[in-house]
Coordinates of C-alpha atoms and ligand atoms in Angstrom, one line a residue:
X656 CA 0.0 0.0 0.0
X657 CA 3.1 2.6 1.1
X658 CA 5.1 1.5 -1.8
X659 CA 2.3 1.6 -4.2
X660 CA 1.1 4.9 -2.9
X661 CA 5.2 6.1 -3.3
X662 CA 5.2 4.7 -6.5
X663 CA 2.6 6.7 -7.4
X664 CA 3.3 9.7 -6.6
X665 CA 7.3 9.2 -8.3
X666 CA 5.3 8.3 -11.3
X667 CA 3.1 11.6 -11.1
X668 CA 6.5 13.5 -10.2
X669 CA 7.8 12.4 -13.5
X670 CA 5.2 13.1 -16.1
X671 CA 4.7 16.7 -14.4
X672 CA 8.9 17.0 -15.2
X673 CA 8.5 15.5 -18.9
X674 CA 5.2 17.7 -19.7
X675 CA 6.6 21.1 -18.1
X676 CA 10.0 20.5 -19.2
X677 CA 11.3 21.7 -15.4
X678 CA 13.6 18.6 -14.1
X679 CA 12.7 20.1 -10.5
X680 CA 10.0 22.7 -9.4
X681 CA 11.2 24.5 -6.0
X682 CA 7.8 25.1 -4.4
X683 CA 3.7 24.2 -5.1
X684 CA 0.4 26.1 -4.5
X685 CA -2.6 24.7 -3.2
X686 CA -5.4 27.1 -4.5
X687 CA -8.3 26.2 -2.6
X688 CA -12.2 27.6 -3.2
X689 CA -11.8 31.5 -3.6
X690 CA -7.9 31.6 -4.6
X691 CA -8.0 30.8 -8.1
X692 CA -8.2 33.7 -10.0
X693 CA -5.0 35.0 -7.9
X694 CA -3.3 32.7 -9.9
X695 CA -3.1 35.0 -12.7
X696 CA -1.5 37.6 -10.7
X697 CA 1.8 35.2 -10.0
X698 CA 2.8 34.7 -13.7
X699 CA 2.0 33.5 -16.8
X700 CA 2.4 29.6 -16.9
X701 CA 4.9 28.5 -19.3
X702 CA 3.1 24.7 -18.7
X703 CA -0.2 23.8 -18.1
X704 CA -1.6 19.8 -17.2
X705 CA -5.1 18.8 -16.4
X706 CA -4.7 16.9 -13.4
X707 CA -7.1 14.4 -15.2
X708 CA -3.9 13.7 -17.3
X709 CA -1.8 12.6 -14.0
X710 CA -1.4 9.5 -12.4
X711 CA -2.9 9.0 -9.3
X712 CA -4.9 13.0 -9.2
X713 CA -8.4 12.6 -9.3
X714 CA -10.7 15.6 -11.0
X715 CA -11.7 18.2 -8.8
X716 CA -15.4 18.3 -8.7
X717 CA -16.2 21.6 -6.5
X718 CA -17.6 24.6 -8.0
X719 CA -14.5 26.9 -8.5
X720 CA -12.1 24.4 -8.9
X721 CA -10.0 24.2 -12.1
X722 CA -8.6 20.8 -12.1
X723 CA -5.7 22.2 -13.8
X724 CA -1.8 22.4 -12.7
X725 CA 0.4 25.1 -13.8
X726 CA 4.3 25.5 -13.7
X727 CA 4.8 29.3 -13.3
X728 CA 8.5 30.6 -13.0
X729 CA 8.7 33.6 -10.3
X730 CA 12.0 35.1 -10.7
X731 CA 14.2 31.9 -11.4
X732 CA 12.4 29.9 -8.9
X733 CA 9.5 27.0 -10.7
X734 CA 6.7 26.7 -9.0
X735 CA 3.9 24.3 -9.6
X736 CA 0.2 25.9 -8.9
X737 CA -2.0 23.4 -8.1
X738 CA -5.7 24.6 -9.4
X739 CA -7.8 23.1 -7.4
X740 CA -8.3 20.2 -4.6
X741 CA -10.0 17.0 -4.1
X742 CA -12.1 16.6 -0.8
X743 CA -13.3 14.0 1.7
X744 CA -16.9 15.3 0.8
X745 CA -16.7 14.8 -2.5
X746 CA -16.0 11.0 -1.7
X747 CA -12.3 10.8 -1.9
X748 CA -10.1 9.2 0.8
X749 CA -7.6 10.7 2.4
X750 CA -4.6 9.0 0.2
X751 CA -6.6 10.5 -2.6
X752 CA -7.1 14.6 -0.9
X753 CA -2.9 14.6 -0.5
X754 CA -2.0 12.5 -3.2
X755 CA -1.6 16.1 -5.7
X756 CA 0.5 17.4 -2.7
X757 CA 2.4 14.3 -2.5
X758 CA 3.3 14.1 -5.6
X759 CA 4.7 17.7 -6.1
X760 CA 7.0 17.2 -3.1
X761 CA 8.3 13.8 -5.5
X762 CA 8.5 16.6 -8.2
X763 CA 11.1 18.4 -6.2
X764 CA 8.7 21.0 -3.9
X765 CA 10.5 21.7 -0.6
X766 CA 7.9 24.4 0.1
X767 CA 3.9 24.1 -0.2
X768 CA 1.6 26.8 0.3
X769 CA -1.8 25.5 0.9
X770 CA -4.6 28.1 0.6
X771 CA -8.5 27.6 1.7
X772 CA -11.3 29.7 1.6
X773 CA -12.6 30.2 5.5
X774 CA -15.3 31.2 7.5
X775 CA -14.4 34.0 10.5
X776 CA -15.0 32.4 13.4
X777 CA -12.5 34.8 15.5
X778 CA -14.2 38.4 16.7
X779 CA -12.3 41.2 14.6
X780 CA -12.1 39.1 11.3
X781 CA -13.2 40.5 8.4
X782 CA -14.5 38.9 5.0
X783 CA -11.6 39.5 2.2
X784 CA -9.1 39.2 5.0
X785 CA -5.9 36.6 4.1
X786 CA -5.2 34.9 7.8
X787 CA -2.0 32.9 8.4
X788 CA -2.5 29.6 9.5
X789 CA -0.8 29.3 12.8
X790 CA -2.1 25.5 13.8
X791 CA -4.9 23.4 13.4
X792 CA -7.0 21.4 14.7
X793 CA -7.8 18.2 12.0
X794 CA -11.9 17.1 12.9
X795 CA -12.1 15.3 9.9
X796 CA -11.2 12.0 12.2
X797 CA -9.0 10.7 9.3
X798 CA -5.5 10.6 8.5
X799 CA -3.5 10.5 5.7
X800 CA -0.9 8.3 6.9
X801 CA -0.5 4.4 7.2
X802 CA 0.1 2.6 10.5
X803 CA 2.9 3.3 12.7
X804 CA 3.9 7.3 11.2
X805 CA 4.1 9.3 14.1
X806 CA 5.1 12.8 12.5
X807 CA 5.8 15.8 14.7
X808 CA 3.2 18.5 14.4
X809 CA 4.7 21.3 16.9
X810 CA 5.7 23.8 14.8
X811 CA 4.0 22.3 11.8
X812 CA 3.2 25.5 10.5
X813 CA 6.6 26.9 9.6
X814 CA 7.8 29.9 11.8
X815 CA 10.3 31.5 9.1
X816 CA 7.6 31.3 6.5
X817 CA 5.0 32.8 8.5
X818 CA 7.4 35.8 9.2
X819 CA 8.4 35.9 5.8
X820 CA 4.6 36.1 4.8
X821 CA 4.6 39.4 7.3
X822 CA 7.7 40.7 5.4
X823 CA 5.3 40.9 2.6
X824 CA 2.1 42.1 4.2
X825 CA 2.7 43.0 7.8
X826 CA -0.7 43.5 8.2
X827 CA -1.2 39.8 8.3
X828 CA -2.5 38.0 11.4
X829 CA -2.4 34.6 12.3
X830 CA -5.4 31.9 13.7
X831 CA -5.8 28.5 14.5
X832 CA -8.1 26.6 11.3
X833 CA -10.6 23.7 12.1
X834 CA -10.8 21.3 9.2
X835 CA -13.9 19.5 9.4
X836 CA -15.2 17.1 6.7
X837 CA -18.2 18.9 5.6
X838 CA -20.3 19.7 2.9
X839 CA -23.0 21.1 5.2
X840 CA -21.9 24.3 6.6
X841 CA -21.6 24.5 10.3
X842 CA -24.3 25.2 12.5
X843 CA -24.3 28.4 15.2
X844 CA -24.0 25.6 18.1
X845 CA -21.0 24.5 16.0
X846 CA -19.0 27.2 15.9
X847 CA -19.6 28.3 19.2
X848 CA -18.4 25.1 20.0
X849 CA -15.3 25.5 18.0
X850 CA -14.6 29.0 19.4
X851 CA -14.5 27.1 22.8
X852 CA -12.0 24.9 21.6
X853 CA -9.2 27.8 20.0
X854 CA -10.3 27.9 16.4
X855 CA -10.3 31.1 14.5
X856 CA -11.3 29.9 11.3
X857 CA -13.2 26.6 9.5
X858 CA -13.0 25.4 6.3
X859 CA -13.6 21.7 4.9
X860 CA -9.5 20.9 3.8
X861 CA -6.2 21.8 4.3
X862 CA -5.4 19.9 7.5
X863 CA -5.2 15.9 5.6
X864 CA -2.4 18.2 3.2
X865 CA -0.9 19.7 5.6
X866 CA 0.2 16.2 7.7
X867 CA 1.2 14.3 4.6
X868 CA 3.1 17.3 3.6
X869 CA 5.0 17.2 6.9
X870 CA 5.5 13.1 6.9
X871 CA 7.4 13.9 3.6
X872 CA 9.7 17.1 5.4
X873 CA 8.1 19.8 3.3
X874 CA 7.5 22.9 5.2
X875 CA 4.0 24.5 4.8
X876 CA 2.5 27.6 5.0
X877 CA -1.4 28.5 5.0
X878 CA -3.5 31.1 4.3
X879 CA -7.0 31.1 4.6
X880 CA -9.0 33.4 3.1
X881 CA -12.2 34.7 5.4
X882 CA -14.7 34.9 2.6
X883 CA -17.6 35.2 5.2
X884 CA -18.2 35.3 9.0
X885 CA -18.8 31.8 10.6
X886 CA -22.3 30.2 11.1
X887 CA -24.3 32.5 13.6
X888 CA -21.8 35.1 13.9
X889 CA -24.1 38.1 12.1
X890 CA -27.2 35.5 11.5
X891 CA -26.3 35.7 7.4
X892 CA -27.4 32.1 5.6
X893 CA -24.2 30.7 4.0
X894 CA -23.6 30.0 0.4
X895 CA -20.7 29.0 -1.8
X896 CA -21.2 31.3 -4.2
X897 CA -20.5 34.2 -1.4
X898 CA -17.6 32.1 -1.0
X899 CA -16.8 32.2 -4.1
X900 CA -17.4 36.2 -4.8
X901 CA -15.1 37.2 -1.9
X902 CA -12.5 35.2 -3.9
X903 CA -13.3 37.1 -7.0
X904 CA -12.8 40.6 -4.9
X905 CA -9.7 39.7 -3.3
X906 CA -7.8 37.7 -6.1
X907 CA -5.7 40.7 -6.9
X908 CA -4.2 41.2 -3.6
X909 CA -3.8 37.3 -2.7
X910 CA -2.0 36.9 -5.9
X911 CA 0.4 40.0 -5.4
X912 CA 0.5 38.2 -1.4
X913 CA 1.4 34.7 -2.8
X914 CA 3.7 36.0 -5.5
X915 CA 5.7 38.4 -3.1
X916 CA 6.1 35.3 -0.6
X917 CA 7.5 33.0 -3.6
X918 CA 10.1 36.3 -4.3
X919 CA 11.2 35.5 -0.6
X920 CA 11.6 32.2 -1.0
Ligands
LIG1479 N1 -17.4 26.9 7.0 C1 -16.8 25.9 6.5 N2 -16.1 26.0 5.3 C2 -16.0 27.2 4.8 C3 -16.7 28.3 5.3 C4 -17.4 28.1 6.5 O1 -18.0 29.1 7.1 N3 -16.4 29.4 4.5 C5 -15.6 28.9 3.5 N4 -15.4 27.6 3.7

């Protein structure tokens, strides 16, 4: 199962080096629900793949998710953008969700920036606000790793990257991100519950990426974008398409943001 899963995700690592041309791409970009029109403000890709194309990546189904990855140079550095995610709601298993993530660490990505649309569940948040992920707490009750792989999460979120995020916007803050499995939004006795518990924001991914990404000694930063206040925090119904409009409004500054942080890298 490990070996086949490896095996995988070398053989995924290869055909995105023979169809970009790039032997080895530094870093990768998760954009999540909300992010993907900042891709255009990083570069113009000199590759593009459908992830349908790829062994082992399934199709993204999600409204406002591309299915498509891109290798972008920013300065000299390659970077693969990863348009779109797969998600436990959407029926994948957990190998599946990180398998894309997985497999651009075999292509040579030491760095992964994994980016979510969020709802505020902090007091002060606002909608169109970019938030460092600081920790997490995974309630999805799954894992993405097999048997005995006891990974470190202290300091999981990497410290230098999140200052060098703050080089580039210091008006950044950070929170703590719930990943729950979803699709139903939360419900008001929900998120108070999860204010109870330390999390600022909630979103339905991330977390499953962001421990395979660790088991294979990538370092990871997150940003979540609030693209509306949590469940019973103004009253407001929730809807994707809000989600996805607050995307829409913010792309330009998350793509300056995500390309800026690349620069540093
Ligand atoms: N809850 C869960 N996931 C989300 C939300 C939310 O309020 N907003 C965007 N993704």
């Amino acid at each position: 199962m490990l070996a086949e899963r490896a095996a995988t995700q070398a053989e995924a690592a290869r055909a995105i080096a023979e169809r970009t041309g790039v032997p080895s791409h530094r870093a990768a970009v998760v954009l999540g629900s909300g992010w993907q029109e900042a891709a255009a403000e990083i570069g113009r890709p000199s590759a593009s793949i459908p992830m349908s194309e790829l062994p082992g990546f399934g199709t993204p189904s999600a409204q406002g998710h591309v299915g498509t990855v891109h290798s972008v140079f920013v300065g000299a550095t390659p970077v693969l953008l990863l348009m779109g995610r797969q998600h436990l709601y959407e029926g994948y298993r957990p190998a599946e969700v990180v398998h894309p993530v997985s497999a651009a660490i075999a292509a040579g990505a030491r760095t992964v920036v994994l980016t979510n649309a969020a709802g505020g569940i902090r007091q002060g948040l606002r909608v169109g606000e970019p938030v460092l992920i600081a920790d997490h707490l995974n309630l999805t009750a799954r894992t993405p790793l097999d048997g005995a792989t006891f990974v470190n999460l202290v300091d999981a979120w990497d410290p230098e990257l999140r200052a060098l995020a703050k080089e580039s916007d210091p008006t950044l803050t950070e929170g703590v991100y719930a990943g729950l499995t979803g699709p139903q939004y939360e419900t008001p006795a929900e998120i108070r519950m999860l204010r109870t518990v330390g999390a600022d924001l909630v979103g339905m991914s991330t977390v499953l990426e962001a421990i395979a990404a660790r088991a294979l000694g990538a370092r990871i930063l997150g940003i979540s974008l609030v693209t509306n206040l949590a469940a019973g925090v103004t009253g407001a119904p929730l809807s994707h398409a809000e989600v996805l409009a607050e995307g829409r409004a913010a792309a330009p500054r998350l793509g300056k943001l995500l390309r800026s942080i690349l620069e540093r890298l």
